[in-house]
mmCIF file of C-alpha atoms in Angstrom:
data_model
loop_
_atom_site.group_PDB
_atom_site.id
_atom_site.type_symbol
_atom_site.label_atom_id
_atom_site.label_comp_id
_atom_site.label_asym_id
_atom_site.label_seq_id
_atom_site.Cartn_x
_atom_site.Cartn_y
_atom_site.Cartn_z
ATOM 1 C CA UNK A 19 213.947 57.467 10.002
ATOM 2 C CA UNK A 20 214.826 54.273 8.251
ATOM 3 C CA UNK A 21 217.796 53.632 10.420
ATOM 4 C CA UNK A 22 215.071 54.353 13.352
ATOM 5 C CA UNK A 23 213.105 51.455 11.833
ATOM 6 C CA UNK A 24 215.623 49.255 12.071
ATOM 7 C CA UNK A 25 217.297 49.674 15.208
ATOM 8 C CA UNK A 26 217.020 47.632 17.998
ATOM 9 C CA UNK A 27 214.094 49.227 19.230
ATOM 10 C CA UNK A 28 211.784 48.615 16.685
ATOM 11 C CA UNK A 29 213.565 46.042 14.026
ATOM 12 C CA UNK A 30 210.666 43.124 15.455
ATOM 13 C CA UNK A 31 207.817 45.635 15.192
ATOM 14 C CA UNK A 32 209.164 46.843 11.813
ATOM 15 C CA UNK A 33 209.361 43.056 10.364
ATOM 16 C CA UNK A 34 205.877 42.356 11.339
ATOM 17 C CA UNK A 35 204.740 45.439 9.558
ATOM 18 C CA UNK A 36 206.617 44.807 6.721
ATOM 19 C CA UNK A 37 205.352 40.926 6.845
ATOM 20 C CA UNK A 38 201.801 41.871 7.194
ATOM 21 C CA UNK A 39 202.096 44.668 4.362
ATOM 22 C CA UNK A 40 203.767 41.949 1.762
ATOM 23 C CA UNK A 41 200.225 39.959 2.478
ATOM 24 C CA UNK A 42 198.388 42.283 1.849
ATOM 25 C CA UNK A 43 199.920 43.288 -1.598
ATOM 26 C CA UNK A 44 200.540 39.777 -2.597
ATOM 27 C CA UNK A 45 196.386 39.648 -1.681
ATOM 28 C CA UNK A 46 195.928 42.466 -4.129
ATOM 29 C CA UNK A 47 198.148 40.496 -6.626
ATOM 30 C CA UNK A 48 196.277 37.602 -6.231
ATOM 31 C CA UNK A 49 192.753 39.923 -6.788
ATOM 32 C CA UNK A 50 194.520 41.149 -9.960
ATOM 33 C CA UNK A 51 195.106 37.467 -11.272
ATOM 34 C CA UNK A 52 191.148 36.879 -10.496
ATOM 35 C CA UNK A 53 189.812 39.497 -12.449
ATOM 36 C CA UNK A 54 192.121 38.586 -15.184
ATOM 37 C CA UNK A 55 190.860 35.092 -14.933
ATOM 38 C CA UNK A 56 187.381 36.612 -15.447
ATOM 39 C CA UNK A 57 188.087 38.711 -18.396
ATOM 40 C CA UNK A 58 189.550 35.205 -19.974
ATOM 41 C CA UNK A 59 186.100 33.601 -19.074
ATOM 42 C CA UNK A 60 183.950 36.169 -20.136
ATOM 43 C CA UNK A 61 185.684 36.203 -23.559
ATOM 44 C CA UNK A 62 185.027 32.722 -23.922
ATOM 45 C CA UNK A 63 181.467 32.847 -22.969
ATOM 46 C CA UNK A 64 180.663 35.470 -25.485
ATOM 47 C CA UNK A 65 182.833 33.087 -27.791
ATOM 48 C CA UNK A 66 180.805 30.515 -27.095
ATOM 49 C CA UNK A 67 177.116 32.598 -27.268
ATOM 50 C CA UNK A 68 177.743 33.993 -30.475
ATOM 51 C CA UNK A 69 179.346 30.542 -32.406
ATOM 52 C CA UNK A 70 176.794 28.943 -34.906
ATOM 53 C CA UNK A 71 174.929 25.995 -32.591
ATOM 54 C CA UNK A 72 176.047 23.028 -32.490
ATOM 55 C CA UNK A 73 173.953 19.900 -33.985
ATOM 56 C CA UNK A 74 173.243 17.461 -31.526
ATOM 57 C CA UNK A 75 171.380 14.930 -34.511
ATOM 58 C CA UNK A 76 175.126 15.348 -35.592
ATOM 59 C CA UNK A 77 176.739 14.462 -32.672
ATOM 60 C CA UNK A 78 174.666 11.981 -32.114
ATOM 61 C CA UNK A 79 175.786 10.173 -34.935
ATOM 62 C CA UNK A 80 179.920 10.877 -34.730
ATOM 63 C CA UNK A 81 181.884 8.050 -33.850
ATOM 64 C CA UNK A 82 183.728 10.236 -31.145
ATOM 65 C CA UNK A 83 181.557 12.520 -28.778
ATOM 66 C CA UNK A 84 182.566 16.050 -30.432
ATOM 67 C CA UNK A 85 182.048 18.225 -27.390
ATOM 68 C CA UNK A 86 184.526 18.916 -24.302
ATOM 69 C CA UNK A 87 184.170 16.635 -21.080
ATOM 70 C CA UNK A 88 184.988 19.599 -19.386
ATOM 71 C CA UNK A 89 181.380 20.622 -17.324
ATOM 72 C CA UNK A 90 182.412 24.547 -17.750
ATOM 73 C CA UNK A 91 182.826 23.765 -21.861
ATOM 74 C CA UNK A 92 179.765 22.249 -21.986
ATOM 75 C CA UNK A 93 176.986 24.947 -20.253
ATOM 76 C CA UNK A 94 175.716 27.603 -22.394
ATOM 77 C CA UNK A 95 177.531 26.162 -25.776
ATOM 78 C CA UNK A 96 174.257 26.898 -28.075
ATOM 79 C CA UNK A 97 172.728 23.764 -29.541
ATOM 80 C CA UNK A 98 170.006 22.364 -31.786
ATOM 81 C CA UNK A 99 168.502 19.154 -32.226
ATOM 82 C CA UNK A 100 165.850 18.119 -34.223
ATOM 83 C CA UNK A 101 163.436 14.934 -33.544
ATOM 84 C CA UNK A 102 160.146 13.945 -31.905
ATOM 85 C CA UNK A 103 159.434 14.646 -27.830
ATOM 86 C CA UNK A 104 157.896 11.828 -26.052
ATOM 87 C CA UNK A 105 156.037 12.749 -23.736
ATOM 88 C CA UNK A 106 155.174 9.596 -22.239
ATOM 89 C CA UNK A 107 158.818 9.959 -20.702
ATOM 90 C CA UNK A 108 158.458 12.999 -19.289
ATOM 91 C CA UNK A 109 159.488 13.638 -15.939
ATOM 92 C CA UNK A 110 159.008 16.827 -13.608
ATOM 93 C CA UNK A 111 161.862 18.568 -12.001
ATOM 94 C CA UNK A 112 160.479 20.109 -8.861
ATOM 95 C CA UNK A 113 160.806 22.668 -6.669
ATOM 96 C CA UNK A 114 161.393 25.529 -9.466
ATOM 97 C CA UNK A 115 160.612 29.614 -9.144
ATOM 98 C CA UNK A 116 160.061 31.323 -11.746
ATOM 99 C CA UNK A 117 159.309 35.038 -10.523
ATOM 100 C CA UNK A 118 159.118 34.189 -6.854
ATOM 101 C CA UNK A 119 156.235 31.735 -8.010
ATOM 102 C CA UNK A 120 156.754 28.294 -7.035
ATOM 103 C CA UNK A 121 156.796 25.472 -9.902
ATOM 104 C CA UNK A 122 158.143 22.639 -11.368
ATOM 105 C CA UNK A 123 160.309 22.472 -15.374
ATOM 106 C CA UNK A 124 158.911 20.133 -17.407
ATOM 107 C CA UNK A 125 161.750 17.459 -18.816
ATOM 108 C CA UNK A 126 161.298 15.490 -21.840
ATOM 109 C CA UNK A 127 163.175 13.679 -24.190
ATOM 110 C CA UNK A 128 163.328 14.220 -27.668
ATOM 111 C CA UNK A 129 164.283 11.422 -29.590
ATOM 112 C CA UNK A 130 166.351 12.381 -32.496
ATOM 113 C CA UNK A 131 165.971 11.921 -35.967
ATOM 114 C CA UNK A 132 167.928 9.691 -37.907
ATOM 115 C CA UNK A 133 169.012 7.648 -35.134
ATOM 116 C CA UNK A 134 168.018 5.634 -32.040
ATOM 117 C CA UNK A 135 169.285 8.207 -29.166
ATOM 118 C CA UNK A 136 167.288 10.839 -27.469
ATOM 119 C CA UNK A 137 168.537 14.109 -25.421
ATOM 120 C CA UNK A 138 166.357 15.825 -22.526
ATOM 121 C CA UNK A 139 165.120 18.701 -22.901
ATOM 122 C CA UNK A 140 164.253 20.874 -20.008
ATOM 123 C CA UNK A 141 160.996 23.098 -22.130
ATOM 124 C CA UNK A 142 160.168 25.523 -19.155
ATOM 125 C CA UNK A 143 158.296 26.288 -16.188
ATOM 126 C CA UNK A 144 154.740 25.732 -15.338
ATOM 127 C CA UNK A 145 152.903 26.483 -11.819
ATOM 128 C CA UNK A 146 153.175 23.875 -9.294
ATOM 129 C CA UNK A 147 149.498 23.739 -9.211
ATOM 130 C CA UNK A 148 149.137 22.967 -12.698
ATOM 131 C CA UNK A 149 151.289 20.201 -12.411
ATOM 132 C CA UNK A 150 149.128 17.353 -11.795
ATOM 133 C CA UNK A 151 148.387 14.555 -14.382
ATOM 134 C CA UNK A 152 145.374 15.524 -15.546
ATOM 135 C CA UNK A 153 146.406 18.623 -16.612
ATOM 136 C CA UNK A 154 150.012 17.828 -18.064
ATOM 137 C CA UNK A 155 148.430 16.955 -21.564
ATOM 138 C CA UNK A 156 147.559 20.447 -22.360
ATOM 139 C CA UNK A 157 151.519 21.289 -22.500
ATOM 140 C CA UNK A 158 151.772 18.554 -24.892
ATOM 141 C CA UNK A 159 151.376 20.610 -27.745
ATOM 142 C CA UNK A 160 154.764 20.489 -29.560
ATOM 143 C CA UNK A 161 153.512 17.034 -31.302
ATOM 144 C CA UNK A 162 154.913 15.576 -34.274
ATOM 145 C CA UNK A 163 158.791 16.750 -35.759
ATOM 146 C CA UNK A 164 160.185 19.833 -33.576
ATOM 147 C CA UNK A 165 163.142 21.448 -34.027
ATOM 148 C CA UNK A 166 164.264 22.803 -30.810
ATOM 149 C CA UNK A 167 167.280 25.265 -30.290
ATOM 150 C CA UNK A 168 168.914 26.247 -26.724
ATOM 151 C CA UNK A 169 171.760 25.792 -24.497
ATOM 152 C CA UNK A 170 173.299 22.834 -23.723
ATOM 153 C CA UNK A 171 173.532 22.248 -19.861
ATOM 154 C CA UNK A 172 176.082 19.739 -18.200
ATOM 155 C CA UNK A 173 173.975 16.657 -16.076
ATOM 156 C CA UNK A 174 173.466 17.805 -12.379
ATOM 157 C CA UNK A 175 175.200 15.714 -10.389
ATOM 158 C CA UNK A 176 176.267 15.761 -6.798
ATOM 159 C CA UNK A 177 179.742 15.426 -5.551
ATOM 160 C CA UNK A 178 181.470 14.468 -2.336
ATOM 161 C CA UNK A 179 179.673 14.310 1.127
ATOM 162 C CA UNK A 180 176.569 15.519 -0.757
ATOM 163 C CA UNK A 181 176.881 12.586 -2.935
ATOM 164 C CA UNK A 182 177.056 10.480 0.010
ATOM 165 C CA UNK A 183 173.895 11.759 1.675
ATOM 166 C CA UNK A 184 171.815 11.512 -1.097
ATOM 167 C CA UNK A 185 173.292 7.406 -1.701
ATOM 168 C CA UNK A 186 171.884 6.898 2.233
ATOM 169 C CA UNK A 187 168.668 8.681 1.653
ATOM 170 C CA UNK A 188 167.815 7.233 -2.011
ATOM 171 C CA UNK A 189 164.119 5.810 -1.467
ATOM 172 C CA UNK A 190 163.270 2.337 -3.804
ATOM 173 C CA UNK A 191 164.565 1.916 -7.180
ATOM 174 C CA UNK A 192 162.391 2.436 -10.211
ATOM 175 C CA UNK A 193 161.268 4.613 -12.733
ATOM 176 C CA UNK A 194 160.187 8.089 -11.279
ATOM 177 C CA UNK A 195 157.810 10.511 -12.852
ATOM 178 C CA UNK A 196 159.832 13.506 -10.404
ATOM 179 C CA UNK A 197 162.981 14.209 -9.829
ATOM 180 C CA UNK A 198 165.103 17.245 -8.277
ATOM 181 C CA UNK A 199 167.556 17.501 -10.294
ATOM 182 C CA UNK A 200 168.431 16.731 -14.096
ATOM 183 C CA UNK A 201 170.809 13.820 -13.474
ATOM 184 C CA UNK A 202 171.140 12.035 -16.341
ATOM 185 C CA UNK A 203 173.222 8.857 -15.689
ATOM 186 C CA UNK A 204 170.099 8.017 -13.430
ATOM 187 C CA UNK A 205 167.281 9.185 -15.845
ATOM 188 C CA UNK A 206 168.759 6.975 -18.157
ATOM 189 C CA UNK A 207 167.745 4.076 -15.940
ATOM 190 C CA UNK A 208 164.377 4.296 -16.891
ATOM 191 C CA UNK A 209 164.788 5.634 -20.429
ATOM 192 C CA UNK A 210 163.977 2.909 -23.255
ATOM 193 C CA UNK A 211 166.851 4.662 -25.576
ATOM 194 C CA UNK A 212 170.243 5.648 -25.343
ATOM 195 C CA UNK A 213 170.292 9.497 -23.628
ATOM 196 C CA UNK A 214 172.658 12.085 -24.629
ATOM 197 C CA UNK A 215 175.244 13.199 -21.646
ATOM 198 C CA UNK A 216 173.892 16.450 -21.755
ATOM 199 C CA UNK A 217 170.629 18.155 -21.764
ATOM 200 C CA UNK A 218 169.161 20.917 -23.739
ATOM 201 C CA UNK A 219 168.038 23.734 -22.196
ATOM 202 C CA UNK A 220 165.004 25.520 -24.371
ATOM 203 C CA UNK A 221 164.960 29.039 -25.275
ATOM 204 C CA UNK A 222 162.121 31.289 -25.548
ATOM 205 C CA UNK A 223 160.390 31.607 -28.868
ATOM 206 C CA UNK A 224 160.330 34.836 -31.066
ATOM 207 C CA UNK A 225 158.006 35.958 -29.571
ATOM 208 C CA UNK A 226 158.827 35.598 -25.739
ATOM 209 C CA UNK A 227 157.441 33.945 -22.655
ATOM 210 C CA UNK A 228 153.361 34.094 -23.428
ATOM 211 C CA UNK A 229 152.162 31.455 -22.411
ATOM 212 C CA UNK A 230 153.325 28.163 -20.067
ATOM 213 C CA UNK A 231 155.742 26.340 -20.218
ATOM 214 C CA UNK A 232 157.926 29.429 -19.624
ATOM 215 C CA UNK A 233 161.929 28.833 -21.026
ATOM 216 C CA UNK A 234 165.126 29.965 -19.016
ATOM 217 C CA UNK A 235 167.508 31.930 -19.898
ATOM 218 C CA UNK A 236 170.591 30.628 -18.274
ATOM 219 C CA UNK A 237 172.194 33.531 -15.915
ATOM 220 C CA UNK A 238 175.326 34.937 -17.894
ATOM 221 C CA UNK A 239 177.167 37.070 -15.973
ATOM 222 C CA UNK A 240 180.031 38.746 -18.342
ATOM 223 C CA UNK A 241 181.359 41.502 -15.846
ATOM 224 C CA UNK A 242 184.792 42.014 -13.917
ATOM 225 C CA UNK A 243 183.403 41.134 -11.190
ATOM 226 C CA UNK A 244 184.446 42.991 -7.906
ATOM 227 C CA UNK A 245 187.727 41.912 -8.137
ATOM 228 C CA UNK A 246 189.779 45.900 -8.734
ATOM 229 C CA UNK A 247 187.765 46.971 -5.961
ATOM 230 C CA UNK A 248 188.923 44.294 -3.793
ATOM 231 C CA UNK A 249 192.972 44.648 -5.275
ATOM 232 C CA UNK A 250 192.417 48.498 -4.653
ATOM 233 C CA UNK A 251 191.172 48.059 -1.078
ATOM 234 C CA UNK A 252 194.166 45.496 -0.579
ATOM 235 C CA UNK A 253 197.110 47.622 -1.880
ATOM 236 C CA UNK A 254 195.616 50.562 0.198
ATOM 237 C CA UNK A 255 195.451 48.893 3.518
ATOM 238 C CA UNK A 256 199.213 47.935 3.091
ATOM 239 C CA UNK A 257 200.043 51.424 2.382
ATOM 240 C CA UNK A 258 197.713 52.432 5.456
ATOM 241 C CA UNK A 259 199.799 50.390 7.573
ATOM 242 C CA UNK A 260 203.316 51.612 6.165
ATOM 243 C CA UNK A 261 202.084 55.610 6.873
ATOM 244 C CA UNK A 262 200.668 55.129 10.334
ATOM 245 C CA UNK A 263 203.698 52.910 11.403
ATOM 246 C CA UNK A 264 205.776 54.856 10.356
ATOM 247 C CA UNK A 265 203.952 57.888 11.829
ATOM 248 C CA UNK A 266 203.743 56.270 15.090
ATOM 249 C CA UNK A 267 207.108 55.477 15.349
ATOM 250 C CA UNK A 268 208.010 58.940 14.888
ATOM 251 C CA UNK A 269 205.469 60.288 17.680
ATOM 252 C CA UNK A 270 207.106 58.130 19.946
ATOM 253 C CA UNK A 271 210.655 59.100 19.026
ATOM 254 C CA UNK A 272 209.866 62.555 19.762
ATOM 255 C CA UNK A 273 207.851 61.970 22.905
ATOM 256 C CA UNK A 274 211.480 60.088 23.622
ATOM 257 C CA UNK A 275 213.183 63.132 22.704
ATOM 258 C CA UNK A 276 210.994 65.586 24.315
ATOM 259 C CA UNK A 277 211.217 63.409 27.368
ATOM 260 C CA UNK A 278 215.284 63.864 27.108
ATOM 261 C CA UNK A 279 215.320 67.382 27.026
ATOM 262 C CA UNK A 280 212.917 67.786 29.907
ATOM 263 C CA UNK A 281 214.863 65.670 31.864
ATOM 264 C CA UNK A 282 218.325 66.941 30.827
ATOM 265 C CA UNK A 283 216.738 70.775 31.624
ATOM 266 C CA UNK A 284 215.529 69.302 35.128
ATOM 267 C CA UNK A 285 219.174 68.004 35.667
ATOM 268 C CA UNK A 286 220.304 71.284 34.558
ATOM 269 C CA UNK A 287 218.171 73.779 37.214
ATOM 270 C CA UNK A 288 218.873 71.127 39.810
ATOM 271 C CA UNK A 289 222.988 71.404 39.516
ATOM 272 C CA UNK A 290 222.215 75.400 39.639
ATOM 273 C CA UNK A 291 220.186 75.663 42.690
ATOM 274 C CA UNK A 292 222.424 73.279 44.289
ATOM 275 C CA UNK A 293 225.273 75.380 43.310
ATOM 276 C CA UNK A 294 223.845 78.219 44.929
#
């Protein structure tokens, strides 16, 4: 059968099909590599979830920023940071579900004690209609020295063409009580102290979400991910295409064959009668 494969015939055939199976195992290969990527990630992230939080009043303070540039590095590393929100800075970041309820996060910074620099902190979710001035006070309630714990969330900035769109669009400059996204390079525009280049994300207390403002938990995903499935499928379709090429090469050759020995038993009966 292999020299079959490779005869004249079918050697063009057979080097596509051999072509097209080496993609799809090298696709499977590739699926492999993924999931193997993930498992890397995942230990990381559970690295990272479980390590003591860092202290941003201490990092504040080093002379070299302690943390990774690296905007993967940075989300979910666990913080805490210790200081006094102002909540004359406060800003709204809008357009937020939480629960298929429309809303807006409230964003303050808290400036940090022992020093003159502040960090945002994103401190939850409220309803969109209980976002209006009069009624923002009443989530005021974390006066005084707070110590706030979390997970440290890299500024949300836009890249490329994006980036672009939203330079052409930007409306007149100024300080802005909402926003639509924490970026912090522009926040710090209208800040009256130095901002941290991340922000802190709040977690719930002890006792849970009660009562507005409502923390996020930032979405953790630590499984594989579908990437076997997708190497499995991969490595099966190129073995699906050796078997029924191979299996349709060999119908034909004995269609061919069968087609031989009818004709050479038609030649056959014909030389007899014309014998006789």
């Amino acid at each position: 059968m292999l020299k079959t494969l490779f005869s004249r015939r079918y050697i063009l055939m057979t080097l596509l099909v051999l072509a097209a199976m080496a993609v799809m195992a090298r696709l499977g290969v590739w699926q492999l590599d993924r999931r193997e990527q993930r498992l890397v990630r995942n230990a990381d992230l559970m690295a990272k979830l479980e390590a003591p939080p860092v202290s941003m009043n201490e990092a504040a303070t080093a002379a070299q920023w302690p943390l990774s540039a690296d905007r993967d590095e940075i989300r979910n590393t666990q913080a805490v940071a210790s200081g006094q929100f102002d909540f004359d800075q406060q800003v709204l970041l809008l357009q937020q579900n939480y629960q298929d309820m429309p809303g807006v996060h409230l964003v303050t910074p808290l400036v940090l004690e022992g020093g003159d620099k502040a960090i945002l902190v994103d401190r939850g979710w409220i309803p969109v209609d209980q976002a209006s001035a009069d009624q923002l006070t009443r989530f005021d309630a974390e006066a005084g020295s707070v110590v706030v714990t979390g997970s440290l969330q890299p500024s949300q900035i836009l890249f490329g063409r994006a980036a672009e769109r939203a330079a052409e669009q930007a409306g007149p400059t100024g300080p802005k009580a909402e926003w639509y996204r924490v970026d912090i390079e522009a926040l710090q525009a209208q800040m009256p102290y130095d901002l941290l280049p991340v922000y802190l994300l709040q977690a719930p207390g002890a006792q849970g979400n009660v009562t507005p403002p409502y923390r996020i938990q930032p979405e953790v995903d630590l499984s594989e991910g579908p990437h076997l499935g997708y190497a499995l499928q991969w490595f099966a379709f190129a073995l699906t295409a050796g078997i029924v090429y191979v299996a349709l090469v060999r119908s034909r050759e004995k269609k061919a064959r069968a087609a031989e020995t009818a004709s050479g038993d038609s030649a056959s009966s014909a030389s007899i009668w014309a014998d006789v």
